[in-house]
Short mmCIF file of C-alpha atoms and ligand atoms in Angstrom, two decimals:
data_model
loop_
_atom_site.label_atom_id
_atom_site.label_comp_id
_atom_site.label_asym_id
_atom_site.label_seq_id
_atom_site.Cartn_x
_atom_site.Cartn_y
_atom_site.Cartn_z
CA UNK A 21 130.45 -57.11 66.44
CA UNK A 22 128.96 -59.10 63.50
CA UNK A 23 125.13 -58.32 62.49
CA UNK A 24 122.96 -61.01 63.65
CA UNK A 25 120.55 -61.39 60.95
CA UNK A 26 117.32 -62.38 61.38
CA UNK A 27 115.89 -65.68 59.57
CA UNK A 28 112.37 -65.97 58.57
CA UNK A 29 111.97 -69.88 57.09
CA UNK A 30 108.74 -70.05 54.95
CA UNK A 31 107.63 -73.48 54.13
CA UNK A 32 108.57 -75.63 57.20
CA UNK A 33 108.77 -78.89 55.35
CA UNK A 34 111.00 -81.73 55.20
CA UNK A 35 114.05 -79.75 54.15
CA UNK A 36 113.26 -76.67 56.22
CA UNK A 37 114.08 -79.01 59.62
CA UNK A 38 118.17 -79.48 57.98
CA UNK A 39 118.22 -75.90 57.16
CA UNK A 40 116.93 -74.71 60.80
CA UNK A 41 119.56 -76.99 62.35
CA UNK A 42 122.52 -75.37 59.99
CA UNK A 43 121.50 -72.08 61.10
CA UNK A 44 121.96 -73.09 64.34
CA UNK A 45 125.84 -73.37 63.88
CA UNK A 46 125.85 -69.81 62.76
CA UNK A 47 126.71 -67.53 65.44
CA UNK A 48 125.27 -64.58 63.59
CA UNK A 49 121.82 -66.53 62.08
CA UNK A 50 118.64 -65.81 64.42
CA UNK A 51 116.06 -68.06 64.22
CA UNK A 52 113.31 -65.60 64.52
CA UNK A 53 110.22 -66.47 62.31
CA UNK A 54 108.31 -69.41 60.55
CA UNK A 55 105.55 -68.74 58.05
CA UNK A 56 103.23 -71.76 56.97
CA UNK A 57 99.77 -71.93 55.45
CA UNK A 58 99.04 -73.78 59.14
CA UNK A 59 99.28 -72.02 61.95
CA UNK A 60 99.62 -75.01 63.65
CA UNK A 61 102.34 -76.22 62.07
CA UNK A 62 104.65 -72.81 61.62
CA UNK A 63 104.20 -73.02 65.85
CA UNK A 64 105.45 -76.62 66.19
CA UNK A 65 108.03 -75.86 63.95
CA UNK A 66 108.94 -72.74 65.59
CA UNK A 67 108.89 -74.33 69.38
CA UNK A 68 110.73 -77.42 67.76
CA UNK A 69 113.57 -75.25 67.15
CA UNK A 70 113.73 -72.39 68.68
CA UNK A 71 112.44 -69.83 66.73
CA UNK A 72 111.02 -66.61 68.80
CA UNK A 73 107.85 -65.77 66.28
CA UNK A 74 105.79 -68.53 64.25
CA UNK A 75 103.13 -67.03 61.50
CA UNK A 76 99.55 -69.00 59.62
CA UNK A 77 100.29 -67.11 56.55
CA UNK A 78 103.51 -66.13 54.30
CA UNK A 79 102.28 -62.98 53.79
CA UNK A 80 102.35 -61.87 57.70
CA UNK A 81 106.26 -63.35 57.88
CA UNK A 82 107.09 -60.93 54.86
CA UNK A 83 105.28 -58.36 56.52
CA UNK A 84 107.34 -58.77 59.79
CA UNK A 85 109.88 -55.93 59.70
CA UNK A 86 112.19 -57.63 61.78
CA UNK A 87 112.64 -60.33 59.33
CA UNK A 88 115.72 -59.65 57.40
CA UNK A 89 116.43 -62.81 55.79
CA UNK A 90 114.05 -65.66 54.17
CA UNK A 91 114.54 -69.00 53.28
CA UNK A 92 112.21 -70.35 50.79
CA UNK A 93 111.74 -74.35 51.53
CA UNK A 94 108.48 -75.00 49.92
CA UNK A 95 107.83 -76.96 46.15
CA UNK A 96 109.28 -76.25 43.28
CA UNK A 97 105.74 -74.90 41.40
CA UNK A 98 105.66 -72.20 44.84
CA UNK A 99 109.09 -70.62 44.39
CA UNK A 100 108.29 -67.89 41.67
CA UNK A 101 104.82 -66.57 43.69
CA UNK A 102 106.89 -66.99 46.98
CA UNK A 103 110.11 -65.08 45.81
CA UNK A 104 108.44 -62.20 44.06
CA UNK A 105 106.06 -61.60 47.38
CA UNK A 106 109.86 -61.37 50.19
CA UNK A 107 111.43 -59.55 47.00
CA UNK A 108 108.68 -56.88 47.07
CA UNK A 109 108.43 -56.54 50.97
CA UNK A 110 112.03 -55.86 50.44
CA UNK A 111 113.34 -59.51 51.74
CA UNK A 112 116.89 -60.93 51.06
CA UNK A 113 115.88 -64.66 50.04
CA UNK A 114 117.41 -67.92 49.37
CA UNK A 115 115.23 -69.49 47.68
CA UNK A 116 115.35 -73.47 47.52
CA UNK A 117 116.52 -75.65 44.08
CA UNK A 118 114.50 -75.45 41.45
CA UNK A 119 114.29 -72.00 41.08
CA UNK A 120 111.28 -72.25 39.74
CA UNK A 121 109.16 -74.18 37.05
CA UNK A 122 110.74 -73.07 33.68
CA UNK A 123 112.81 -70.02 32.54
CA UNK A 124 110.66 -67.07 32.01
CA UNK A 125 110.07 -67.59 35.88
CA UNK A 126 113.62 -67.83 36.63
CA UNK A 127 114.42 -64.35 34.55
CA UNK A 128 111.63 -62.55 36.10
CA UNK A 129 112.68 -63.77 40.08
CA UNK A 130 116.14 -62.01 38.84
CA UNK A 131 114.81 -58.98 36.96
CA UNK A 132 112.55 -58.05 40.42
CA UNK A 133 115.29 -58.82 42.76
CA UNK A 134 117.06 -55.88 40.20
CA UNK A 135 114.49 -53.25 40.26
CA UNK A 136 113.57 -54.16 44.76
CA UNK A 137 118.06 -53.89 44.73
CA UNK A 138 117.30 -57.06 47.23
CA UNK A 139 119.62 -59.94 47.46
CA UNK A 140 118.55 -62.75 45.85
CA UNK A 141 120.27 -66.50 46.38
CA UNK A 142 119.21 -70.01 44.67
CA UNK A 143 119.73 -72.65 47.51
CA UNK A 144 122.39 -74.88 45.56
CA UNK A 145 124.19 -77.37 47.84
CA UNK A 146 127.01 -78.39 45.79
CA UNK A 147 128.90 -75.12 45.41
CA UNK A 148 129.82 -74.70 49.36
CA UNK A 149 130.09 -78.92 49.16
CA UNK A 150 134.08 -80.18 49.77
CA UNK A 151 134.57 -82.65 47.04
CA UNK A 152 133.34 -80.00 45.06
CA UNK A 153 135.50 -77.58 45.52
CA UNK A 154 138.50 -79.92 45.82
CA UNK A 155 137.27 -81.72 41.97
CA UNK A 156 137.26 -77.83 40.51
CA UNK A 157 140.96 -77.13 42.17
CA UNK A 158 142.23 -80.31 40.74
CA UNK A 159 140.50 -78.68 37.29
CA UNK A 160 142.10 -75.49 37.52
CA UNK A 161 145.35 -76.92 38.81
CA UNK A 162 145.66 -78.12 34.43
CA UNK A 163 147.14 -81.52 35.92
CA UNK A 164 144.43 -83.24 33.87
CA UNK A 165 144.57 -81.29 30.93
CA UNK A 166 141.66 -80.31 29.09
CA UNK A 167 138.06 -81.73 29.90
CA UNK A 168 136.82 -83.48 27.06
CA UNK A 169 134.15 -85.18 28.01
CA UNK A 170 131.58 -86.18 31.28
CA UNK A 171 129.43 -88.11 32.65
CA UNK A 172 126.61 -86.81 35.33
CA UNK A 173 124.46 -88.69 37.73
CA UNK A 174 122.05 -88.60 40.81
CA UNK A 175 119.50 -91.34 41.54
CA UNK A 176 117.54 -92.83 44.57
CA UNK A 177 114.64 -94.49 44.97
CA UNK A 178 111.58 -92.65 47.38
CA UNK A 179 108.72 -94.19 48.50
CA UNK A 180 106.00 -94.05 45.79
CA UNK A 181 103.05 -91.43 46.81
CA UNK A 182 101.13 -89.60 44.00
CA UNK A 183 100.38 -86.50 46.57
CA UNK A 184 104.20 -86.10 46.94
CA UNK A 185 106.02 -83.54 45.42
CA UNK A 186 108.44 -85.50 43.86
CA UNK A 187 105.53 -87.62 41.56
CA UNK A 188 102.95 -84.64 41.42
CA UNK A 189 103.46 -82.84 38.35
CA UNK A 190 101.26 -79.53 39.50
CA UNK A 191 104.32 -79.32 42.33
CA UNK A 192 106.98 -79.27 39.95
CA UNK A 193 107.28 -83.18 40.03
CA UNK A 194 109.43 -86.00 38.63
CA UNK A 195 113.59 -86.59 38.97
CA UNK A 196 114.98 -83.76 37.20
CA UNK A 197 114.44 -80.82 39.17
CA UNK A 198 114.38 -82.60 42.02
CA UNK A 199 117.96 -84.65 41.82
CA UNK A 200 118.63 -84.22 37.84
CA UNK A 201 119.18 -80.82 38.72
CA UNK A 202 122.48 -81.90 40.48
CA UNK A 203 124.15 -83.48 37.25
CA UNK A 204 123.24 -80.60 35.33
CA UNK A 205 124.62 -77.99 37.86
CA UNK A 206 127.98 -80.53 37.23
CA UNK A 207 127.97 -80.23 33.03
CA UNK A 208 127.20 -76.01 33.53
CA UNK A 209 130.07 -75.49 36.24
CA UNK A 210 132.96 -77.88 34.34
CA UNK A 211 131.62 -77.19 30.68
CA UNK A 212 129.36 -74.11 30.90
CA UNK A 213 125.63 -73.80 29.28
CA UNK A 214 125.52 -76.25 26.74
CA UNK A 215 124.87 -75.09 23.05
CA UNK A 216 122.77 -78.24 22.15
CA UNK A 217 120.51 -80.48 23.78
CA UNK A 218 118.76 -83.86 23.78
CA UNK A 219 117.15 -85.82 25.99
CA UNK A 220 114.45 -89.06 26.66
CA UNK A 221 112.83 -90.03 29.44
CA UNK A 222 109.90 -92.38 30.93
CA UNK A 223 107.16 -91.43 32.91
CA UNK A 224 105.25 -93.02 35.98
CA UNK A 225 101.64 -93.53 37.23
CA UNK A 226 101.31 -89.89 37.58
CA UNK A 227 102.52 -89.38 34.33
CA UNK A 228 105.42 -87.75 36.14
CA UNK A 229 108.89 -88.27 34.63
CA UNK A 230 110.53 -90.67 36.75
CA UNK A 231 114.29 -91.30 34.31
CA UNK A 232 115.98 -88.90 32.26
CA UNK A 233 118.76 -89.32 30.64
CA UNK A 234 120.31 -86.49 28.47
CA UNK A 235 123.23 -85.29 25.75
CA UNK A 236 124.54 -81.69 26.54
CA UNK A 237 126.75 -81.05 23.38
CA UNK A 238 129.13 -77.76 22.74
CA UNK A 239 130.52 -75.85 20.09
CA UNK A 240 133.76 -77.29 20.85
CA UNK A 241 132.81 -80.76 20.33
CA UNK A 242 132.31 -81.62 24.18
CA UNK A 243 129.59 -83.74 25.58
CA UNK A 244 128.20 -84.36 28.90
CA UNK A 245 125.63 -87.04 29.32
CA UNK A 246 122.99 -86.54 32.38
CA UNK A 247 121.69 -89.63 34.30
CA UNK A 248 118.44 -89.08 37.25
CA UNK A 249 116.20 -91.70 38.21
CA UNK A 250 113.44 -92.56 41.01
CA UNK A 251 113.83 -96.05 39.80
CA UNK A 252 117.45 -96.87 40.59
CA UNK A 253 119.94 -96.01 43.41
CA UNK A 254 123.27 -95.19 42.54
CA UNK A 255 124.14 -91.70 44.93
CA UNK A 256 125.58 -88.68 43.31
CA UNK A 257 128.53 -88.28 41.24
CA UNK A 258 130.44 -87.69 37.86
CA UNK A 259 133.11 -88.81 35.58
CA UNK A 260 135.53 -86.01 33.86
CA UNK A 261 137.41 -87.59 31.36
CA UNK A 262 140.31 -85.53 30.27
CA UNK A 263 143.33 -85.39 28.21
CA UNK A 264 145.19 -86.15 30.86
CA UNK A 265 143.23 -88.58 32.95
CA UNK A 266 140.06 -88.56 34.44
CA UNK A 267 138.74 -87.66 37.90
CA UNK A 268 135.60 -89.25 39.61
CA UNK A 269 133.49 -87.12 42.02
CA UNK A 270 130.98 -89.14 44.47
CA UNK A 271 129.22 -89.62 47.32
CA UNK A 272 127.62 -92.08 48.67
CA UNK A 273 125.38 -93.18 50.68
CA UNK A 274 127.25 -92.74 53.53
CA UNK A 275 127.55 -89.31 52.98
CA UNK A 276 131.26 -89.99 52.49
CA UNK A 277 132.55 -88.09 49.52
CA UNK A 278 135.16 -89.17 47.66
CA UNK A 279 137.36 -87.39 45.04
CA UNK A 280 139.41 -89.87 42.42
CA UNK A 281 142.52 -88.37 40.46
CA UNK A 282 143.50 -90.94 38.21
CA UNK A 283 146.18 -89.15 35.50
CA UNK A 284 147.49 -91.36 32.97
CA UNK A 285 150.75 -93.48 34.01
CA UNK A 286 150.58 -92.88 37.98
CA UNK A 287 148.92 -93.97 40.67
CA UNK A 288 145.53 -93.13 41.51
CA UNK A 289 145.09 -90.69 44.51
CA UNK A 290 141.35 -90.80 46.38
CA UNK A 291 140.72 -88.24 48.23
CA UNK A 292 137.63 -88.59 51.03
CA UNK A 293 135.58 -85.85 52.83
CA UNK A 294 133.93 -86.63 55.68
CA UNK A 295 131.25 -83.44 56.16
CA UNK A 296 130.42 -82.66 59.93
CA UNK A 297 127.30 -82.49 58.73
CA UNK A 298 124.75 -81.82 55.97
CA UNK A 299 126.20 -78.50 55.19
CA UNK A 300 123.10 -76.15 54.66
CA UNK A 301 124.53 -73.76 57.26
CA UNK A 302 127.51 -72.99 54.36
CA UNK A 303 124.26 -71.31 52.03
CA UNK A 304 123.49 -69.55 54.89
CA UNK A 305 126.74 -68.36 55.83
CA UNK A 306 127.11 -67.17 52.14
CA UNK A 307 123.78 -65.24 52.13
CA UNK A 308 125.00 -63.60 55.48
CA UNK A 309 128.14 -62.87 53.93
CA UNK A 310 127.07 -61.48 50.98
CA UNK A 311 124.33 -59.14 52.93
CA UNK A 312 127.08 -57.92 55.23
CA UNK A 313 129.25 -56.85 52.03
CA UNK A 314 126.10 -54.89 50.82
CA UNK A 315 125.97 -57.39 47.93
CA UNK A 316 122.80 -58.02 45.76
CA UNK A 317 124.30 -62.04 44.54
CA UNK A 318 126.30 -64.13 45.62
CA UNK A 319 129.60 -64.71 44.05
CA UNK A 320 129.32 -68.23 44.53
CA UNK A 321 125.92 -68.84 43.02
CA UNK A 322 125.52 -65.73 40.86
CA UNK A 323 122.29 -64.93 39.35
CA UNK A 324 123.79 -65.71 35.97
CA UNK A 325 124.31 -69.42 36.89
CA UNK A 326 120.58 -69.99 37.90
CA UNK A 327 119.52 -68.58 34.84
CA UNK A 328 121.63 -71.11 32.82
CA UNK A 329 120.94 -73.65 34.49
CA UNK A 330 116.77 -73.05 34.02
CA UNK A 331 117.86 -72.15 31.02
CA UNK A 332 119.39 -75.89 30.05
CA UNK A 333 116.77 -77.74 32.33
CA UNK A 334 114.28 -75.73 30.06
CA UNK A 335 115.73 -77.77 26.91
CA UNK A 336 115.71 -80.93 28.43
CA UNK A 337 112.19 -80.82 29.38
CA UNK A 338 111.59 -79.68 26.11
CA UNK A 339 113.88 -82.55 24.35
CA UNK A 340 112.28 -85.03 26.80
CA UNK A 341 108.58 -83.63 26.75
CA UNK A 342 108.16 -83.19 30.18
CA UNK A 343 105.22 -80.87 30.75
CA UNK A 344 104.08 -78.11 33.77
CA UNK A 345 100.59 -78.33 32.60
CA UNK A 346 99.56 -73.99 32.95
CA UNK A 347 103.49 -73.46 33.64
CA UNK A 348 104.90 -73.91 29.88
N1 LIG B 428 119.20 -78.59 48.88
C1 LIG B 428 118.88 -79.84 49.15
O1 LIG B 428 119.73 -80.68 49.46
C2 LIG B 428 117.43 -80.22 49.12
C3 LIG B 428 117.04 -81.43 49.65
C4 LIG B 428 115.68 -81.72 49.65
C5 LIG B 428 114.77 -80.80 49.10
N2 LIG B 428 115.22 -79.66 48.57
C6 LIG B 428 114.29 -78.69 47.96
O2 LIG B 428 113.54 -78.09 49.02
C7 LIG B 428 112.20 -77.82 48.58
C8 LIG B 428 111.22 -78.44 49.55
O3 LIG B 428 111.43 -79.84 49.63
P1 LIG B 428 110.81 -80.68 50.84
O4 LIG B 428 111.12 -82.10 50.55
O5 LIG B 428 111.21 -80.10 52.13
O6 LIG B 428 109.25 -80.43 50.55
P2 LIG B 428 107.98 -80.82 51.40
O7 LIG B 428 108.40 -81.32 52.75
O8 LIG B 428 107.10 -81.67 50.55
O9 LIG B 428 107.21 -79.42 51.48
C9 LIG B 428 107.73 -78.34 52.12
C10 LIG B 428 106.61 -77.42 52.58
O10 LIG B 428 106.11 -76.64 51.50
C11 LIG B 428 104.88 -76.04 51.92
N3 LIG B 428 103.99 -75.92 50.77
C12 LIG B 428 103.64 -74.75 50.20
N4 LIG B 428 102.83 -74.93 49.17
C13 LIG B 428 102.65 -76.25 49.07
C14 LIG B 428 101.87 -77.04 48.19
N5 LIG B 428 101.14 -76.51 47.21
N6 LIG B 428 101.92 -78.38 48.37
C15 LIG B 428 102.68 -78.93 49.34
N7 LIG B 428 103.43 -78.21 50.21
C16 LIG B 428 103.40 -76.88 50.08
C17 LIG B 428 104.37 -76.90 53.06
O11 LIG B 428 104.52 -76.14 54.24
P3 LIG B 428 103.32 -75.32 54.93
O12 LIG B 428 102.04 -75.85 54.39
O13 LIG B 428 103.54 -75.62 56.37
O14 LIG B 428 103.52 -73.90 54.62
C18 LIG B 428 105.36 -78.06 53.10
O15 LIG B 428 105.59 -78.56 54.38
C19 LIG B 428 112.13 -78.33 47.14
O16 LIG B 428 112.37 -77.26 46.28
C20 LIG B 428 113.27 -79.33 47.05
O17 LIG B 428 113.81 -79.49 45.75
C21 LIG B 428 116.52 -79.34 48.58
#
């Protein structure tokens, strides 16, 4: 009989709520704890959805021994403290996108998961995502030839509040690692880490950024340019343009996604993906995966990849001058 692993969520936020319903679909995920800074809340949360144990602190859900398993759901600014305290009370975690606030963070969440030997997973969405893996199939398949170029972009438009973590620079704030992120994970899994970098953007009230737009270029003479905005609404997506033709990825906001093959001198061929749902419990399903298999990363979202893609997000802040204030 499969393990049933036991979930611990820390965090329960916004995205937490998705994530708790995914696991539900997982007949091996228990929901067994919640950790919040309110006790109040980590009990709602729990009775909301089942979970058997609900904590007022993080550190008594790492200190659970039952817990096998935690998701980290909070802001961006929170993930390197968070991940290094589960990591060192021997927790597997998946830790939500952005890994954390810059780099050095990033390299030091991996080298601890190393010396704990405890699994360590970045929450990315796309990876697991269908028109995902049906746009890198089409890739691999060579019927388009060589990439030669892209185009990367992710923008919506939430309600304006300066607390929020998406406009509140001490939490990490402003478009790119919140949905720039996305076009970025694009460029790095069609083109790899990009050798140069340069970027602009414009900043809000909170003098968070709130539009980026950026130039990966590569030895080879390959660009990809990177679109995010709070200011405009135009979903998800990207362009390939290849040798051979190009193929458009999107999704709207319908949550439809579409995949567009368009090779040069036939007729175009759309293909749509309609989700059954959000698809969080995939990432968990992974993480489960990879803990039965006695694995330390996941081969899907290896450690390697998160460090790039910090790595390239790094430059682009840097290009842009977008500043953690303390976190640089
Ligand atoms: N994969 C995806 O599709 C996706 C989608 C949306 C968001 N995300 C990611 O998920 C993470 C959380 O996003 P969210 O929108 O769910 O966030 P949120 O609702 O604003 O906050 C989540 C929780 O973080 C906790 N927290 C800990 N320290 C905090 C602090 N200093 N300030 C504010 N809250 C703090 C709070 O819980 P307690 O106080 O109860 O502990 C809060 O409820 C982010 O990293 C975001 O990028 C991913």
């Amino acid at each position: 009989m499969a393990k049933q692993h036991k979930w611990g969520i820390l965090a329960p936020g916004r995205i937490a709520a998705k994530f708790a319903n995914g696991l539900k679909v997982l007949g091996n995920a228990e929901l067994y704890a919640v950790g919040s800074r309110d006790a109040g809340r980590a009990k709602r949360f729990a009775e909301e959805h089942g979970f058997r144990k609900h904590y007022g602190s993080y550190e008594e859900l790492v200190g659970d021994p039952d817990v096998d398993v935690i998701y980290i759901a909070s802001p961006h600014s929170e993930h390197y403290e968070q991940t290094l305290l589960c990591l060192r009370n021997k927790k597997a975690v998946l830790c939500e996108k952005a890994f954390s606030l810059n780099s050095r963070e990033t390299d030091e969440m991996i080298a601890e998961a190393r010396r704990q030997d405890v699994f360590l997973m970045e929450a990315l969405w796309p990876p697991f995502q269908p028109f995902y893996l049906k746009a890198h199939e089409i890739v691999r398949s060579g019927v388009l030839g060589d990439i030669i170029n892209m185009h990367a972009w992710f923008s919506f438009i939430p309600p304006y509040d300066p607390v929020d973590r998406k406009f509140n620079i001490s939490l990490g704030g402003g478009s790119l690692l919140d949905i720039g992120i996305y076009p970025v994970i694009d460029a790095l899994s069609f083109l790899g880490v990009p050798d140069e970098v340069k970027a602009d953007a414009s900043f809000g009230q909170t003098r968070s950024e709130e539009s980026i737009a950026a130039v990966l270029k590569y030895n080879s003479g390959k660009l990809a340019t990177i679109y995010s905005s709070f200011r405009t609404n135009n979903g998800i997506g990207c362009d390939l343009f290849c040798e051979k033709g190009n193929l458009t990825v999107s999704r709207g906001r319908d949550m439809n996604q579409r995949v567009i093959l368009d090779i040069h001198g036939k007729e175009k061929e759309t293909f749509v993906f309609t989700p059954p749902a959000l698809g969080y419990h995939w990432e968990a399903e992974e993480v489960m995966n990879c803990l039965d298999r006695q694995l330390k990363e996941s081969p899907a979202v290896p450690l390697s990849f998160s460090a790039g893609l910090m790595l390239t997000l790094d430059r682009i802040r840097e290009s842009a001058g977008i500043v953690f204030p303390g976190r640089d």
